């Protein structure tokens, strides 16, 4: 929504997302080690602050380079949260011997996150009508800062990473070493999570399908709801490899139709995709055995960012159809894992 009236081309927007991914590639794993060595909760607090600064930069400097600087800040904030949240959640459960509940709780968190997008879409429509993307941007700044305040209240179990614990470099190396024996689980998360890049293009797709800009948030309101349904079912149903393959077919069909009704197929794509994402994320967390949980998770995240570069290129040259084909390829790899 922030880019709706920015005047940027699809190629420039793809370049901005590439800058965001490059930032993540550079800082993802080091930031995961920071969370493991010091505090996962503090990393999440800092994440909200940096992302707030990113939104503010977009509003104050609405040019390509202003957006680029904002994406760097947004990317830095994202790396501090990536891995830290999963580690905080899993270790909090493990401290009480409830780690087996992680999959169901992870599904619930994803479901709530997606459902929350519905009122946000309604509010975004109103804000865009009243004050354009600037008003929406400043509200986004406030929301990011509010998330930091909420993160301050998260409980964090004690770990052996205080003054007497291993140093930063030792923590980083521990995480990198552990990612090797569980590489299949790491690769599955990297490949599947990279598909989430597609979410950034939903508004552009719907605009291309002849939906007026002011109505884009409401037109796509059902997409996160279907995604929430898929995530919720993942907490109750076992993994099925063909689900991701079906997801890719839905996206290809939507791209072929390219009319407003294709939003239904877009929602089905997203729901099936979210079902698979919850499962591969949960499997990875169960396989990690060291205290460098955030670092290992960040290794998977950096893999997803590297794959995302290819998806950005596919968007420029093949849009949703090209990404749909890529989803089919990922589905084959994950299905055979």
PDB file of N, CA, C and O in Angstrom, residues 192-265:
ATOM      1  N   UNK A 192      10.915 -23.256   1.125  1.00  0.00           N
ATOM      2  CA  UNK A 192       9.494 -22.960   1.307  1.00  0.00           C
ATOM      3  C   UNK A 192       9.294 -21.516   1.756  1.00  0.00           C
ATOM      4  O   UNK A 192       8.418 -20.804   1.243  1.00  0.00           O
ATOM      5  N   UNK A 193      10.104 -21.064   2.703  1.00  0.00           N
ATOM      6  CA  UNK A 193       9.921 -19.704   3.214  1.00  0.00           C
ATOM      7  C   UNK A 193      10.194 -18.650   2.144  1.00  0.00           C
ATOM      8  O   UNK A 193       9.628 -17.557   2.179  1.00  0.00           O
ATOM      9  N   UNK A 194      11.059 -18.957   1.184  1.00  0.00           N
ATOM     10  CA  UNK A 194      11.351 -17.989   0.120  1.00  0.00           C
ATOM     11  C   UNK A 194      10.099 -17.654  -0.681  1.00  0.00           C
ATOM     12  O   UNK A 194       9.991 -16.555  -1.238  1.00  0.00           O
ATOM     13  N   UNK A 195       9.154 -18.580  -0.736  1.00  0.00           N
ATOM     14  CA  UNK A 195       7.917 -18.348  -1.493  1.00  0.00           C
ATOM     15  C   UNK A 195       7.105 -17.228  -0.861  1.00  0.00           C
ATOM     16  O   UNK A 195       6.286 -16.577  -1.529  1.00  0.00           O
ATOM     17  N   UNK A 196       7.328 -16.965   0.429  1.00  0.00           N
ATOM     18  CA  UNK A 196       6.587 -15.898   1.101  1.00  0.00           C
ATOM     19  C   UNK A 196       6.861 -14.548   0.462  1.00  0.00           C
ATOM     20  O   UNK A 196       6.130 -13.582   0.697  1.00  0.00           O
ATOM     21  N   UNK A 197       7.919 -14.464  -0.343  1.00  0.00           N
ATOM     22  CA  UNK A 197       8.209 -13.259  -1.109  1.00  0.00           C
ATOM     23  C   UNK A 197       6.993 -12.852  -1.941  1.00  0.00           C
ATOM     24  O   UNK A 197       6.739 -11.670  -2.172  1.00  0.00           O
ATOM     25  N   UNK A 198       6.238 -13.830  -2.380  1.00  0.00           N
ATOM     26  CA  UNK A 198       5.073 -13.582  -3.230  1.00  0.00           C
ATOM     27  C   UNK A 198       4.070 -12.672  -2.555  1.00  0.00           C
ATOM     28  O   UNK A 198       3.357 -11.915  -3.219  1.00  0.00           O
ATOM     29  N   UNK A 199       3.997 -12.709  -1.229  1.00  0.00           N
ATOM     30  CA  UNK A 199       3.024 -11.889  -0.508  1.00  0.00           C
ATOM     31  C   UNK A 199       3.231 -10.399  -0.790  1.00  0.00           C
ATOM     32  O   UNK A 199       2.266  -9.627  -0.823  1.00  0.00           O
ATOM     33  N   UNK A 200       4.493 -10.005  -0.989  1.00  0.00           N
ATOM     34  CA  UNK A 200       4.788  -8.603  -1.249  1.00  0.00           C
ATOM     35  C   UNK A 200       4.200  -8.125  -2.572  1.00  0.00           C
ATOM     36  O   UNK A 200       4.045  -6.917  -2.785  1.00  0.00           O
ATOM     37  N   UNK A 201       3.867  -9.051  -3.444  1.00  0.00           N
ATOM     38  CA  UNK A 201       3.367  -8.689  -4.769  1.00  0.00           C
ATOM     39  C   UNK A 201       1.849  -8.830  -4.890  1.00  0.00           C
ATOM     40  O   UNK A 201       1.296  -8.574  -5.970  1.00  0.00           O
ATOM     41  N   UNK A 202       1.181  -9.222  -3.831  1.00  0.00           N
ATOM     42  CA  UNK A 202      -0.260  -9.428  -3.924  1.00  0.00           C
ATOM     43  C   UNK A 202      -0.982  -8.153  -4.384  1.00  0.00           C
ATOM     44  O   UNK A 202      -1.862  -8.197  -5.247  1.00  0.00           O
ATOM     45  N   UNK A 203      -0.634  -7.018  -3.797  1.00  0.00           N
ATOM     46  CA  UNK A 203      -1.316  -5.773  -4.158  1.00  0.00           C
ATOM     47  C   UNK A 203      -1.050  -5.393  -5.611  1.00  0.00           C
ATOM     48  O   UNK A 203      -1.946  -4.902  -6.306  1.00  0.00           O
ATOM     49  N   UNK A 204       0.187  -5.615  -6.074  1.00  0.00           N
ATOM     50  CA  UNK A 204       0.507  -5.313  -7.464  1.00  0.00           C
ATOM     51  C   UNK A 204      -0.263  -6.213  -8.412  1.00  0.00           C
ATOM     52  O   UNK A 204      -0.746  -5.772  -9.463  1.00  0.00           O
ATOM     53  N   UNK A 205      -0.384  -7.485  -8.038  1.00  0.00           N
ATOM     54  CA  UNK A 205      -1.143  -8.420  -8.867  1.00  0.00           C
ATOM     55  C   UNK A 205      -2.593  -7.983  -9.001  1.00  0.00           C
ATOM     56  O   UNK A 205      -3.157  -7.938 -10.106  1.00  0.00           O
ATOM     57  N   UNK A 206      -3.195  -7.665  -7.869  1.00  0.00           N
ATOM     58  CA  UNK A 206      -4.604  -7.294  -7.874  1.00  0.00           C
ATOM     59  C   UNK A 206      -4.826  -6.010  -8.668  1.00  0.00           C
ATOM     60  O   UNK A 206      -5.837  -5.862  -9.374  1.00  0.00           O
ATOM     61  N   UNK A 207      -3.892  -5.071  -8.563  1.00  0.00           N
ATOM     62  CA  UNK A 207      -3.985  -3.862  -9.382  1.00  0.00           C
ATOM     63  C   UNK A 207      -3.917  -4.204 -10.865  1.00  0.00           C
ATOM     64  O   UNK A 207      -4.669  -3.651 -11.678  1.00  0.00           O
ATOM     65  N   UNK A 208      -3.029  -5.114 -11.229  1.00  0.00           N
ATOM     66  CA  UNK A 208      -2.921  -5.542 -12.624  1.00  0.00           C
ATOM     67  C   UNK A 208      -4.187  -6.273 -13.090  1.00  0.00           C
ATOM     68  O   UNK A 208      -4.448  -6.349 -14.294  1.00  0.00           O
ATOM     69  N   UNK A 209      -4.934  -6.816 -12.135  1.00  0.00           N
ATOM     70  CA  UNK A 209      -6.175  -7.518 -12.468  1.00  0.00           C
ATOM     71  C   UNK A 209      -7.364  -6.558 -12.458  1.00  0.00           C
ATOM     72  O   UNK A 209      -8.501  -6.966 -12.244  1.00  0.00           O
ATOM     73  N   UNK A 210      -7.083  -5.254 -12.618  1.00  0.00           N
ATOM     74  CA  UNK A 210      -8.101  -4.218 -12.828  1.00  0.00           C
ATOM     75  C   UNK A 210      -8.925  -3.904 -11.583  1.00  0.00           C
ATOM     76  O   UNK A 210     -10.110  -3.569 -11.688  1.00  0.00           O
ATOM     77  N   UNK A 211      -8.318  -3.995 -10.417  1.00  0.00           N
ATOM     78  CA  UNK A 211      -8.961  -3.569  -9.181  1.00  0.00           C
ATOM     79  C   UNK A 211      -8.436  -2.179  -8.835  1.00  0.00           C
ATOM     80  O   UNK A 211      -7.219  -1.982  -8.777  1.00  0.00           O
ATOM     81  N   UNK A 212      -9.302  -1.178  -8.596  1.00  0.00           N
ATOM     82  CA  UNK A 212      -8.848   0.179  -8.256  1.00  0.00           C
ATOM     83  C   UNK A 212      -7.949   0.182  -7.024  1.00  0.00           C
ATOM     84  O   UNK A 212      -8.168  -0.583  -6.078  1.00  0.00           O
ATOM     85  N   UNK A 213      -6.950   1.060  -7.033  1.00  0.00           N
ATOM     86  CA  UNK A 213      -5.962   1.108  -5.952  1.00  0.00           C
ATOM     87  C   UNK A 213      -6.608   1.235  -4.571  1.00  0.00           C
ATOM     88  O   UNK A 213      -6.224   0.541  -3.629  1.00  0.00           O
ATOM     89  N   UNK A 214      -7.591   2.104  -4.444  1.00  0.00           N
ATOM     90  CA  UNK A 214      -8.205   2.349  -3.139  1.00  0.00           C
ATOM     91  C   UNK A 214      -8.921   1.112  -2.599  1.00  0.00           C
ATOM     92  O   UNK A 214      -9.120   0.978  -1.391  1.00  0.00           O
ATOM     93  N   UNK A 215      -9.290   0.174  -3.495  1.00  0.00           N
ATOM     94  CA  UNK A 215     -10.023  -1.011  -3.073  1.00  0.00           C
ATOM     95  C   UNK A 215      -9.138  -2.252  -2.961  1.00  0.00           C
ATOM     96  O   UNK A 215      -9.624  -3.334  -2.620  1.00  0.00           O
ATOM     97  N   UNK A 216      -7.858  -2.089  -3.243  1.00  0.00           N
ATOM     98  CA  UNK A 216      -6.949  -3.241  -3.215  1.00  0.00           C
ATOM     99  C   UNK A 216      -6.929  -3.944  -1.851  1.00  0.00           C
ATOM    100  O   UNK A 216      -7.036  -5.176  -1.786  1.00  0.00           O
ATOM    101  N   UNK A 217      -6.791  -3.219  -0.724  1.00  0.00           N
ATOM    102  CA  UNK A 217      -6.761  -3.927   0.576  1.00  0.00           C
ATOM    103  C   UNK A 217      -8.026  -4.743   0.838  1.00  0.00           C
ATOM    104  O   UNK A 217      -7.951  -5.871   1.339  1.00  0.00           O
ATOM    105  N   UNK A 218      -9.191  -4.195   0.501  1.00  0.00           N
ATOM    106  CA  UNK A 218     -10.428  -4.926   0.729  1.00  0.00           C
ATOM    107  C   UNK A 218     -10.580  -6.088  -0.244  1.00  0.00           C
ATOM    108  O   UNK A 218     -11.123  -7.145   0.110  1.00  0.00           O
ATOM    109  N   UNK A 219     -10.090  -5.904  -1.474  1.00  0.00           N
ATOM    110  CA  UNK A 219     -10.195  -6.972  -2.469  1.00  0.00           C
ATOM    111  C   UNK A 219      -9.372  -8.188  -2.075  1.00  0.00           C
ATOM    112  O   UNK A 219      -9.724  -9.325  -2.404  1.00  0.00           O
ATOM    113  N   UNK A 220      -8.280  -7.953  -1.365  1.00  0.00           N
ATOM    114  CA  UNK A 220      -7.401  -9.058  -0.976  1.00  0.00           C
ATOM    115  C   UNK A 220      -7.638  -9.509   0.465  1.00  0.00           C
ATOM    116  O   UNK A 220      -6.850 -10.279   1.001  1.00  0.00           O
ATOM    117  N   UNK A 221      -8.719  -9.041   1.065  1.00  0.00           N
ATOM    118  CA  UNK A 221      -8.952  -9.323   2.476  1.00  0.00           C
ATOM    119  C   UNK A 221      -9.131 -10.810   2.760  1.00  0.00           C
ATOM    120  O   UNK A 221      -8.830 -11.304   3.853  1.00  0.00           O
ATOM    121  N   UNK A 222      -9.606 -11.549   1.759  1.00  0.00           N
ATOM    122  CA  UNK A 222      -9.810 -12.976   1.966  1.00  0.00           C
ATOM    123  C   UNK A 222      -8.542 -13.798   1.876  1.00  0.00           C
ATOM    124  O   UNK A 222      -8.495 -14.926   2.383  1.00  0.00           O
ATOM    125  N   UNK A 223      -7.494 -13.253   1.252  1.00  0.00           N
ATOM    126  CA  UNK A 223      -6.254 -14.013   1.070  1.00  0.00           C
ATOM    127  C   UNK A 223      -5.614 -14.383   2.408  1.00  0.00           C
ATOM    128  O   UNK A 223      -5.311 -15.563   2.641  1.00  0.00           O
ATOM    129  N   UNK A 224      -5.402 -13.431   3.318  1.00  0.00           N
ATOM    130  CA  UNK A 224      -4.832 -13.844   4.613  1.00  0.00           C
ATOM    131  C   UNK A 224      -5.760 -14.728   5.425  1.00  0.00           C
ATOM    132  O   UNK A 224      -5.287 -15.540   6.225  1.00  0.00           O
ATOM    133  N   UNK A 225      -7.077 -14.608   5.217  1.00  0.00           N
ATOM    134  CA  UNK A 225      -8.002 -15.476   5.943  1.00  0.00           C
ATOM    135  C   UNK A 225      -7.847 -16.924   5.496  1.00  0.00           C
ATOM    136  O   UNK A 225      -7.851 -17.846   6.324  1.00  0.00           O
ATOM    137  N   UNK A 226      -7.704 -17.129   4.192  1.00  0.00           N
ATOM    138  CA  UNK A 226      -7.473 -18.489   3.701  1.00  0.00           C
ATOM    139  C   UNK A 226      -6.103 -18.979   4.168  1.00  0.00           C
ATOM    140  O   UNK A 226      -5.930 -20.148   4.518  1.00  0.00           O
ATOM    141  N   UNK A 227      -5.123 -18.067   4.186  1.00  0.00           N
ATOM    142  CA  UNK A 227      -3.805 -18.431   4.705  1.00  0.00           C
ATOM    143  C   UNK A 227      -3.889 -18.834   6.165  1.00  0.00           C
ATOM    144  O   UNK A 227      -3.232 -19.795   6.595  1.00  0.00           O
ATOM    145  N   UNK A 228      -4.702 -18.122   6.935  1.00  0.00           N
ATOM    146  CA  UNK A 228      -4.889 -18.453   8.357  1.00  0.00           C
ATOM    147  C   UNK A 228      -5.521 -19.830   8.513  1.00  0.00           C
ATOM    148  O   UNK A 228      -5.153 -20.597   9.405  1.00  0.00           O
ATOM    149  N   UNK A 229      -6.465 -20.149   7.637  1.00  0.00           N
ATOM    150  CA  UNK A 229      -7.097 -21.471   7.688  1.00  0.00           C
ATOM    151  C   UNK A 229      -6.073 -22.566   7.411  1.00  0.00           C
ATOM    152  O   UNK A 229      -6.055 -23.605   8.086  1.00  0.00           O
ATOM    153  N   UNK A 230      -5.211 -22.334   6.429  1.00  0.00           N
ATOM    154  CA  UNK A 230      -4.170 -23.313   6.123  1.00  0.00           C
ATOM    155  C   UNK A 230      -3.203 -23.495   7.275  1.00  0.00           C
ATOM    156  O   UNK A 230      -2.836 -24.626   7.617  1.00  0.00           O
ATOM    157  N   UNK A 231      -2.785 -22.381   7.893  1.00  0.00           N
ATOM    158  CA  UNK A 231      -1.870 -22.464   9.030  1.00  0.00           C
ATOM    159  C   UNK A 231      -2.521 -23.176  10.205  1.00  0.00           C
ATOM    160  O   UNK A 231      -1.884 -23.986  10.893  1.00  0.00           O
ATOM    161  N   UNK A 232      -3.792 -22.895  10.435  1.00  0.00           N
ATOM    162  CA  UNK A 232      -4.499 -23.535  11.550  1.00  0.00           C
ATOM    163  C   UNK A 232      -4.604 -25.038  11.345  1.00  0.00           C
ATOM    164  O   UNK A 232      -4.398 -25.827  12.286  1.00  0.00           O
ATOM    165  N   UNK A 233      -4.908 -25.459  10.120  1.00  0.00           N
ATOM    166  CA  UNK A 233      -5.019 -26.889   9.829  1.00  0.00           C
ATOM    167  C   UNK A 233      -3.673 -27.595   9.992  1.00  0.00           C
ATOM    168  O   UNK A 233      -3.625 -28.789  10.317  1.00  0.00           O
ATOM    169  N   UNK A 234      -2.585 -26.870   9.769  1.00  0.00           N
ATOM    170  CA  UNK A 234      -1.257 -27.470   9.912  1.00  0.00           C
ATOM    171  C   UNK A 234      -0.998 -27.909  11.337  1.00  0.00           C
ATOM    172  O   UNK A 234      -0.193 -28.819  11.583  1.00  0.00           O
ATOM    173  N   UNK A 235      -1.664 -27.267  12.305  1.00  0.00           N
ATOM    174  CA  UNK A 235      -1.499 -27.659  13.692  1.00  0.00           C
ATOM    175  C   UNK A 235      -2.274 -28.909  14.054  1.00  0.00           C
ATOM    176  O   UNK A 235      -2.104 -29.456  15.147  1.00  0.00           O
ATOM    177  N   UNK A 236      -3.135 -29.388  13.119  1.00  0.00           N
ATOM    178  CA  UNK A 236      -3.989 -30.533  13.409  1.00  0.00           C
ATOM    179  C   UNK A 236      -3.786 -31.691  12.453  1.00  0.00           C
ATOM    180  O   UNK A 236      -4.079 -32.831  12.802  1.00  0.00           O
ATOM    181  N   UNK A 237      -3.331 -31.414  11.245  1.00  0.00           N
ATOM    182  CA  UNK A 237      -3.189 -32.444  10.219  1.00  0.00           C
ATOM    183  C   UNK A 237      -1.726 -32.708   9.908  1.00  0.00           C
ATOM    184  O   UNK A 237      -0.894 -31.801   9.999  1.00  0.00           O
ATOM    185  N   UNK A 238      -1.372 -33.919   9.529  1.00  0.00           N
ATOM    186  CA  UNK A 238       0.026 -34.247   9.199  1.00  0.00           C
ATOM    187  C   UNK A 238       0.454 -33.616   7.882  1.00  0.00           C
ATOM    188  O   UNK A 238      -0.372 -33.210   7.068  1.00  0.00           O
ATOM    189  N   UNK A 239       1.767 -33.571   7.679  1.00  0.00           N
ATOM    190  CA  UNK A 239       2.329 -32.985   6.462  1.00  0.00           C
ATOM    191  C   UNK A 239       2.014 -33.853   5.249  1.00  0.00           C
ATOM    192  O   UNK A 239       2.063 -35.086   5.318  1.00  0.00           O
ATOM    193  N   UNK A 240       1.704 -33.201   4.130  1.00  0.00           N
ATOM    194  CA  UNK A 240       1.489 -33.873   2.859  1.00  0.00           C
ATOM    195  C   UNK A 240       2.255 -33.111   1.784  1.00  0.00           C
ATOM    196  O   UNK A 240       1.986 -31.934   1.544  1.00  0.00           O
ATOM    197  N   UNK A 241       3.201 -33.765   1.138  1.00  0.00           N
ATOM    198  CA  UNK A 241       4.051 -33.090   0.174  1.00  0.00           C
ATOM    199  C   UNK A 241       3.305 -32.525  -1.018  1.00  0.00           C
ATOM    200  O   UNK A 241       3.679 -31.478  -1.564  1.00  0.00           O
ATOM    201  N   UNK A 242       2.214 -33.187  -1.445  1.00  0.00           N
ATOM    202  CA  UNK A 242       1.480 -32.738  -2.628  1.00  0.00           C
ATOM    203  C   UNK A 242       0.777 -31.407  -2.410  1.00  0.00           C
ATOM    204  O   UNK A 242       0.382 -30.740  -3.380  1.00  0.00           O
ATOM    205  N   UNK A 243       0.614 -30.993  -1.173  1.00  0.00           N
ATOM    206  CA  UNK A 243      -0.106 -29.750  -0.882  1.00  0.00           C
ATOM    207  C   UNK A 243       0.602 -28.552  -1.518  1.00  0.00           C
ATOM    208  O   UNK A 243      -0.036 -27.680  -2.102  1.00  0.00           O
ATOM    209  N   UNK A 244       1.925 -28.498  -1.409  1.00  0.00           N
ATOM    210  CA  UNK A 244       2.662 -27.382  -1.990  1.00  0.00           C
ATOM    211  C   UNK A 244       2.591 -27.411  -3.515  1.00  0.00           C
ATOM    212  O   UNK A 244       2.537 -26.369  -4.169  1.00  0.00           O
ATOM    213  N   UNK A 245       2.573 -28.619  -4.092  1.00  0.00           N
ATOM    214  CA  UNK A 245       2.442 -28.751  -5.542  1.00  0.00           C
ATOM    215  C   UNK A 245       1.094 -28.176  -5.995  1.00  0.00           C
ATOM    216  O   UNK A 245       1.014 -27.437  -6.985  1.00  0.00           O
ATOM    217  N   UNK A 246       0.042 -28.494  -5.258  1.00  0.00           N
ATOM    218  CA  UNK A 246      -1.281 -27.957  -5.567  1.00  0.00           C
ATOM    219  C   UNK A 246      -1.296 -26.441  -5.420  1.00  0.00           C
ATOM    220  O   UNK A 246      -1.962 -25.727  -6.194  1.00  0.00           O
ATOM    221  N   UNK A 247      -0.545 -25.946  -4.453  1.00  0.00           N
ATOM    222  CA  UNK A 247      -0.451 -24.505  -4.253  1.00  0.00           C
ATOM    223  C   UNK A 247       0.118 -23.815  -5.496  1.00  0.00           C
ATOM    224  O   UNK A 247      -0.398 -22.787  -5.951  1.00  0.00           O
ATOM    225  N   UNK A 248       1.186 -24.387  -6.059  1.00  0.00           N
ATOM    226  CA  UNK A 248       1.778 -23.820  -7.268  1.00  0.00           C
ATOM    227  C   UNK A 248       0.821 -23.816  -8.437  1.00  0.00           C
ATOM    228  O   UNK A 248       0.774 -22.856  -9.222  1.00  0.00           O
ATOM    229  N   UNK A 249       0.040 -24.881  -8.577  1.00  0.00           N
ATOM    230  CA  UNK A 249      -0.941 -24.954  -9.665  1.00  0.00           C
ATOM    231  C   UNK A 249      -1.997 -23.859  -9.519  1.00  0.00           C
ATOM    232  O   UNK A 249      -2.446 -23.274 -10.520  1.00  0.00           O
ATOM    233  N   UNK A 250      -2.412 -23.577  -8.285  1.00  0.00           N
ATOM    234  CA  UNK A 250      -3.386 -22.514  -8.047  1.00  0.00           C
ATOM    235  C   UNK A 250      -2.842 -21.160  -8.467  1.00  0.00           C
ATOM    236  O   UNK A 250      -3.546 -20.341  -9.077  1.00  0.00           O
ATOM    237  N   UNK A 251      -1.569 -20.900  -8.171  1.00  0.00           N
ATOM    238  CA  UNK A 251      -0.966 -19.620  -8.531  1.00  0.00           C
ATOM    239  C   UNK A 251      -0.849 -19.481 -10.051  1.00  0.00           C
ATOM    240  O   UNK A 251      -1.108 -18.412 -10.611  1.00  0.00           O
ATOM    241  N   UNK A 252      -0.475 -20.551 -10.721  1.00  0.00           N
ATOM    242  CA  UNK A 252      -0.371 -20.525 -12.178  1.00  0.00           C
ATOM    243  C   UNK A 252      -1.737 -20.264 -12.804  1.00  0.00           C
ATOM    244  O   UNK A 252      -1.876 -19.475 -13.750  1.00  0.00           O
ATOM    245  N   UNK A 253      -2.763 -20.908 -12.269  1.00  0.00           N
ATOM    246  CA  UNK A 253      -4.120 -20.706 -12.787  1.00  0.00           C
ATOM    247  C   UNK A 253      -4.579 -19.267 -12.576  1.00  0.00           C
ATOM    248  O   UNK A 253      -5.202 -18.661 -13.459  1.00  0.00           O
ATOM    249  N   UNK A 254      -4.251 -18.691 -11.416  1.00  0.00           N
ATOM    250  CA  UNK A 254      -4.621 -17.306 -11.143  1.00  0.00           C
ATOM    251  C   UNK A 254      -3.929 -16.358 -12.120  1.00  0.00           C
ATOM    252  O   UNK A 254      -4.538 -15.410 -12.634  1.00  0.00           O
ATOM    253  N   UNK A 255      -2.656 -16.617 -12.387  1.00  0.00           N
ATOM    254  CA  UNK A 255      -1.905 -15.772 -13.311  1.00  0.00           C
ATOM    255  C   UNK A 255      -2.465 -15.874 -14.724  1.00  0.00           C
ATOM    256  O   UNK A 255      -2.476 -14.896 -15.477  1.00  0.00           O
ATOM    257  N   UNK A 256      -2.941 -17.056 -15.086  1.00  0.00           N
ATOM    258  CA  UNK A 256      -3.502 -17.253 -16.428  1.00  0.00           C
ATOM    259  C   UNK A 256      -4.818 -16.497 -16.588  1.00  0.00           C
ATOM    260  O   UNK A 256      -5.089 -15.919 -17.643  1.00  0.00           O
ATOM    261  N   UNK A 257      -5.644 -16.475 -15.534  1.00  0.00           N
ATOM    262  CA  UNK A 257      -6.921 -15.770 -15.607  1.00  0.00           C
ATOM    263  C   UNK A 257      -6.732 -14.256 -15.620  1.00  0.00           C
ATOM    264  O   UNK A 257      -7.319 -13.552 -16.432  1.00  0.00           O
ATOM    265  N   UNK A 258      -5.947 -13.745 -14.674  1.00  0.00           N
ATOM    266  CA  UNK A 258      -5.610 -12.315 -14.594  1.00  0.00           C
ATOM    267  C   UNK A 258      -6.845 -11.419 -14.580  1.00  0.00           C
ATOM    268  O   UNK A 258      -6.870 -10.366 -15.224  1.00  0.00           O
ATOM    269  N   UNK A 259      -7.863 -11.824 -13.848  1.00  0.00           N
ATOM    270  CA  UNK A 259      -9.072 -11.028 -13.662  1.00  0.00           C
ATOM    271  C   UNK A 259      -9.399 -11.017 -12.169  1.00  0.00           C
ATOM    272  O   UNK A 259      -8.859 -11.833 -11.410  1.00  0.00           O
ATOM    273  N   UNK A 260     -10.251 -10.104 -11.704  1.00  0.00           N
ATOM    274  CA  UNK A 260     -10.520 -10.019 -10.261  1.00  0.00           C
ATOM    275  C   UNK A 260     -10.910 -11.342  -9.605  1.00  0.00           C
ATOM    276  O   UNK A 260     -10.525 -11.607  -8.467  1.00  0.00           O
ATOM    277  N   UNK A 261     -11.659 -12.203 -10.309  1.00  0.00           N
ATOM    278  CA  UNK A 261     -12.072 -13.461  -9.702  1.00  0.00           C
ATOM    279  C   UNK A 261     -10.881 -14.372  -9.401  1.00  0.00           C
ATOM    280  O   UNK A 261     -10.978 -15.299  -8.576  1.00  0.00           O
ATOM    281  N   UNK A 262      -9.738 -14.106 -10.029  1.00  0.00           N
ATOM    282  CA  UNK A 262      -8.543 -14.912  -9.785  1.00  0.00           C
ATOM    283  C   UNK A 262      -8.031 -14.742  -8.359  1.00  0.00           C
ATOM    284  O   UNK A 262      -7.189 -15.531  -7.899  1.00  0.00           O
ATOM    285  N   UNK A 263      -8.536 -13.742  -7.647  1.00  0.00           N
ATOM    286  CA  UNK A 263      -8.152 -13.544  -6.247  1.00  0.00           C
ATOM    287  C   UNK A 263      -8.530 -14.767  -5.422  1.00  0.00           C
ATOM    288  O   UNK A 263      -7.859 -15.104  -4.443  1.00  0.00           O
ATOM    289  N   UNK A 264      -9.596 -15.469  -5.809  1.00  0.00           N
ATOM    290  CA  UNK A 264     -10.000 -16.692  -5.106  1.00  0.00           C
ATOM    291  C   UNK A 264      -8.898 -17.746  -5.206  1.00  0.00           C
ATOM    292  O   UNK A 264      -8.528 -18.385  -4.212  1.00  0.00           O
ATOM    293  N   UNK A 265      -8.354 -17.915  -6.412  1.00  0.00           N
ATOM    294  CA  UNK A 265      -7.273 -18.880  -6.601  1.00  0.00           C
ATOM    295  C   UNK A 265      -6.011 -18.423  -5.874  1.00  0.00           C
ATOM    296  O   UNK A 265      -5.258 -19.251  -5.346  1.00  0.00           O
TER     297      UNK A 265
END
